[in-house]
Tab-separated table of C-alpha atoms in Angstrom:
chain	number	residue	atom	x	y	z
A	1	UNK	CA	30.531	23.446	217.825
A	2	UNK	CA	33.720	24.283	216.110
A	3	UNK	CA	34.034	20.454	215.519
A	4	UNK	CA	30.844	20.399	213.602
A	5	UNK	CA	31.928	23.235	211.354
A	6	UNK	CA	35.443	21.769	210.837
A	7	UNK	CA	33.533	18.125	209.614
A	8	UNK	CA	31.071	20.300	207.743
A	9	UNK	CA	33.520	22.209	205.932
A	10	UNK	CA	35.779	18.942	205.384
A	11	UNK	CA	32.692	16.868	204.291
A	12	UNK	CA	31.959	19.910	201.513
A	13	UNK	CA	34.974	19.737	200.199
A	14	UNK	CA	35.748	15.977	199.877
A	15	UNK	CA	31.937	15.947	198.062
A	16	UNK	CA	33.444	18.612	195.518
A	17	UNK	CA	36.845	17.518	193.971
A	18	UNK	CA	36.733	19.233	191.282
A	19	UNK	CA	36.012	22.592	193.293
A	20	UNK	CA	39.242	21.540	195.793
A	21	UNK	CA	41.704	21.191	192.815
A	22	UNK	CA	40.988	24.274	190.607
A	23	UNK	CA	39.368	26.732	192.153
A	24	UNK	CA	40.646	25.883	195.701
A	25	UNK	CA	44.490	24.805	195.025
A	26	UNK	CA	44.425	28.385	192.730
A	27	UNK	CA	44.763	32.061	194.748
A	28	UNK	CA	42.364	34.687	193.525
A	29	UNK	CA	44.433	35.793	190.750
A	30	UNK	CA	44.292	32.479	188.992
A	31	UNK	CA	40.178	32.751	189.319
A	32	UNK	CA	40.176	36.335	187.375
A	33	UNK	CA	42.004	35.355	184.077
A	34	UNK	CA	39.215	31.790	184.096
A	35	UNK	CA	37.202	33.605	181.714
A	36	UNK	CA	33.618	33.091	184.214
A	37	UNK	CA	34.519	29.886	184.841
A	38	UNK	CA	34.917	30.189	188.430
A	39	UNK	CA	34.088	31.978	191.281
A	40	UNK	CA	36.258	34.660	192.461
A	41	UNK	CA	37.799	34.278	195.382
A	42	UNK	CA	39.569	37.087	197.481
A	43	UNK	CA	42.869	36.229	199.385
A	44	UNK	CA	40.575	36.099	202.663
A	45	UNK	CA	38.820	33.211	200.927
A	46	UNK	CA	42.157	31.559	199.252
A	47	UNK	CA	43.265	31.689	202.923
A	48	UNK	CA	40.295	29.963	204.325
A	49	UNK	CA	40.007	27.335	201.939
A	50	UNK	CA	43.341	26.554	202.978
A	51	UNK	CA	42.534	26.119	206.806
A	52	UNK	CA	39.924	23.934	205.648
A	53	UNK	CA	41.940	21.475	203.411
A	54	UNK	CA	44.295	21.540	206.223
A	55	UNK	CA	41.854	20.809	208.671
A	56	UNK	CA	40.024	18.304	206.581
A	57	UNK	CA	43.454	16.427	207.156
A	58	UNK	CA	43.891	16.745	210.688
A	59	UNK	CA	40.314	15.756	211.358
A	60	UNK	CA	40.192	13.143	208.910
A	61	UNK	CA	43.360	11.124	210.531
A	62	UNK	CA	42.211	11.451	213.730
A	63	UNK	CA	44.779	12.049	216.262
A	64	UNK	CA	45.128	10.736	219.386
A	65	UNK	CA	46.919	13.224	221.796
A	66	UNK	CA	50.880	11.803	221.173
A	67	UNK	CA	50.315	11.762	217.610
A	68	UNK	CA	49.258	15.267	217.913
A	69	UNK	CA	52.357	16.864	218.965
A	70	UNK	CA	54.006	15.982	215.797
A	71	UNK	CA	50.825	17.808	213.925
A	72	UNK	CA	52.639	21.571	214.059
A	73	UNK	CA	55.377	20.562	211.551
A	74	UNK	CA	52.794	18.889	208.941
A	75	UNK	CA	50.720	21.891	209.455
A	76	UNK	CA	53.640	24.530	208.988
A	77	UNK	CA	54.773	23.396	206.192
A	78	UNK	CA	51.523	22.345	204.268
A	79	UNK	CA	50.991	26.743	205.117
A	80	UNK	CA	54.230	27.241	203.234
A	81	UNK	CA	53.650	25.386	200.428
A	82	UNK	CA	50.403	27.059	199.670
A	83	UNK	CA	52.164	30.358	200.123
A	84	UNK	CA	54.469	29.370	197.293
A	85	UNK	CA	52.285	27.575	195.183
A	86	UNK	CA	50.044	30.806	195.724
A	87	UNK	CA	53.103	32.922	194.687
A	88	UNK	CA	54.123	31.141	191.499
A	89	UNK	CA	50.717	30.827	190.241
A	90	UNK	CA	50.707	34.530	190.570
A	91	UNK	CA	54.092	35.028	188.838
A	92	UNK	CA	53.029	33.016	186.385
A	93	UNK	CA	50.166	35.515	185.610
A	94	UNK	CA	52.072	38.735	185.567
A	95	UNK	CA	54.709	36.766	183.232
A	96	UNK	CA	51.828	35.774	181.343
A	97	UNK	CA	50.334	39.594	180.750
A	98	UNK	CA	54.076	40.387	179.465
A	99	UNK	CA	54.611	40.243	175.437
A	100	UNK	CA	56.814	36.849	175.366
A	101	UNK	CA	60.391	37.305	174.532
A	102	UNK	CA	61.978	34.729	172.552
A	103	UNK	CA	64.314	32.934	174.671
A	104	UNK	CA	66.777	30.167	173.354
A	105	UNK	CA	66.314	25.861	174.655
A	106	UNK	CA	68.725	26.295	176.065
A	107	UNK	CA	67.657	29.328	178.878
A	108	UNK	CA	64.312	27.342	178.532
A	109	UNK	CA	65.767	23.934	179.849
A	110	UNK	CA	67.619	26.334	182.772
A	111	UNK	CA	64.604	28.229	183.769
A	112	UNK	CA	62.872	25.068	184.056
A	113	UNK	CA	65.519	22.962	186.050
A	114	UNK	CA	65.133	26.184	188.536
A	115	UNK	CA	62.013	25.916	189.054
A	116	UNK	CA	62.212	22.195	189.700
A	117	UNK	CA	64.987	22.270	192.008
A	118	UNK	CA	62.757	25.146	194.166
A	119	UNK	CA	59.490	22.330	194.166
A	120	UNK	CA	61.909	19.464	195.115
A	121	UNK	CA	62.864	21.385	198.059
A	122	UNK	CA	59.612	22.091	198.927
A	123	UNK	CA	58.918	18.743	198.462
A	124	UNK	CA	61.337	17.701	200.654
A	125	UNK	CA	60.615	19.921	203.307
A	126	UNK	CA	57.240	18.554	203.538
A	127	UNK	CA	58.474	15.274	203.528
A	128	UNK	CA	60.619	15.809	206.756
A	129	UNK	CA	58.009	17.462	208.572
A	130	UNK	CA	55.641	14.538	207.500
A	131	UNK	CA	57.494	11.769	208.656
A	132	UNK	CA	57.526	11.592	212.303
A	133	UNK	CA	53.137	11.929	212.499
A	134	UNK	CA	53.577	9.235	209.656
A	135	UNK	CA	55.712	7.317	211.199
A	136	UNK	CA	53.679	7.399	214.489
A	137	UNK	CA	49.909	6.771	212.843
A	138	UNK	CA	48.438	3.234	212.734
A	139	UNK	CA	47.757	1.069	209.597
A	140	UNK	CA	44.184	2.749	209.149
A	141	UNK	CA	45.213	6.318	209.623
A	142	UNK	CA	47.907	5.715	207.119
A	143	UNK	CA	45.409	4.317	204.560
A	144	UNK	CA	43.995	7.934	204.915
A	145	UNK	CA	47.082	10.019	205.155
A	146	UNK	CA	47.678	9.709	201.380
A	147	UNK	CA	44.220	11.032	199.741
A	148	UNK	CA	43.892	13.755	202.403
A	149	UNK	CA	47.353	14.775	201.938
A	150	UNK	CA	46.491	15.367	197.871
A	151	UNK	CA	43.781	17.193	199.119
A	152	UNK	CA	45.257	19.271	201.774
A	153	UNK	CA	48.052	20.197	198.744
A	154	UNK	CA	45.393	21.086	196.506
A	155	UNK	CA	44.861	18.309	194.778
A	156	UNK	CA	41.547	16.144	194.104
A	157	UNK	CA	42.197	12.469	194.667
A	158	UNK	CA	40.578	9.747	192.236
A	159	UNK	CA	40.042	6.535	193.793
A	160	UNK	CA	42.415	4.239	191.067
A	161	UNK	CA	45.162	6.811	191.933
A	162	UNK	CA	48.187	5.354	192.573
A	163	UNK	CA	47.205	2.193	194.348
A	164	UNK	CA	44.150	3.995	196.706
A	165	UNK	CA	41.618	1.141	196.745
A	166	UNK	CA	38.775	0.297	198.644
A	167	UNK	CA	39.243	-1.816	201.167
């Protein structure tokens, strides 16, 4: 039974790409400032939408049992990435209610190379707990690792992205 829900919820949101990369990859704060756009969603819902993209993954490559024991890592940190991502979206919106203080290039060019240092380790980090299930799945399970990945980030996958094709 909870199989059928898991496939249910993964086939929903692989049919909606446009729901899994704005509303989905967004917490509820993002939602309130869209103007009616979309739905909004409460952190309860932000939360499950993230067990879902995460399990659309898991169920979508398939596992066999050894693969499975390097699943935890993958699945720890995809759960701290969409903490973050959660986090600076919601930064971003407080900063954005603020009156905007002029700020010179060159604190500008500083703020920014912070915040790209903090996704690169993030980056990383999912990387290296990535790499050993990689490493372990077969050609065919690779072939799916990279579109479900974009989607369990957030992200909606377009079939001519980066070298996806039909096979």
């Amino acid at each position: 039974m909870k199989k059928h829900i898991l496939i249910a919820a993964t086939a929903a949101l692989l049919a909606l790409p446009n729901l899994s990369s704005s509303v989905l990859a967004a917490p509820p704060e993002a939602s309130e400032d869209a103007a009616g756009h979309h739905p909004k969603f409460s952190a309860e819902d932000f939360a499950a939408f993230t067990d879902a993209r995460i399990a659309a993954l898991k169920v979508g490559l398939k596992l066999t049992p050894a693969q499975e024991k390097n699943w935890p890592a993958l699945e720890t940190a995809l759960r701290e990435q969409a903490k973050a991502r959660a986090a600076r979206i919601a930064e971003w919106h407080e900063k954005a209610k603020e009156p905007r203080e002029h700020r010179s290039v060159i604190e500008g060019l500083q703020q920014g190379a912070k915040r790209l240092a903090a996704r690169s380790a993030e980056l990383e980090k999912l990387a290296d707990a990535a790499k050993p299930l990689y490493d372990s799945l077969d050609d065919a399970q690779k072939g799916r690792f990279r579109p479900l990945l974009h989607i369990a980030v957030g992200k909606h996958w377009h079939h001519g992205h980066e070298g996806y094709h039909h096979s």
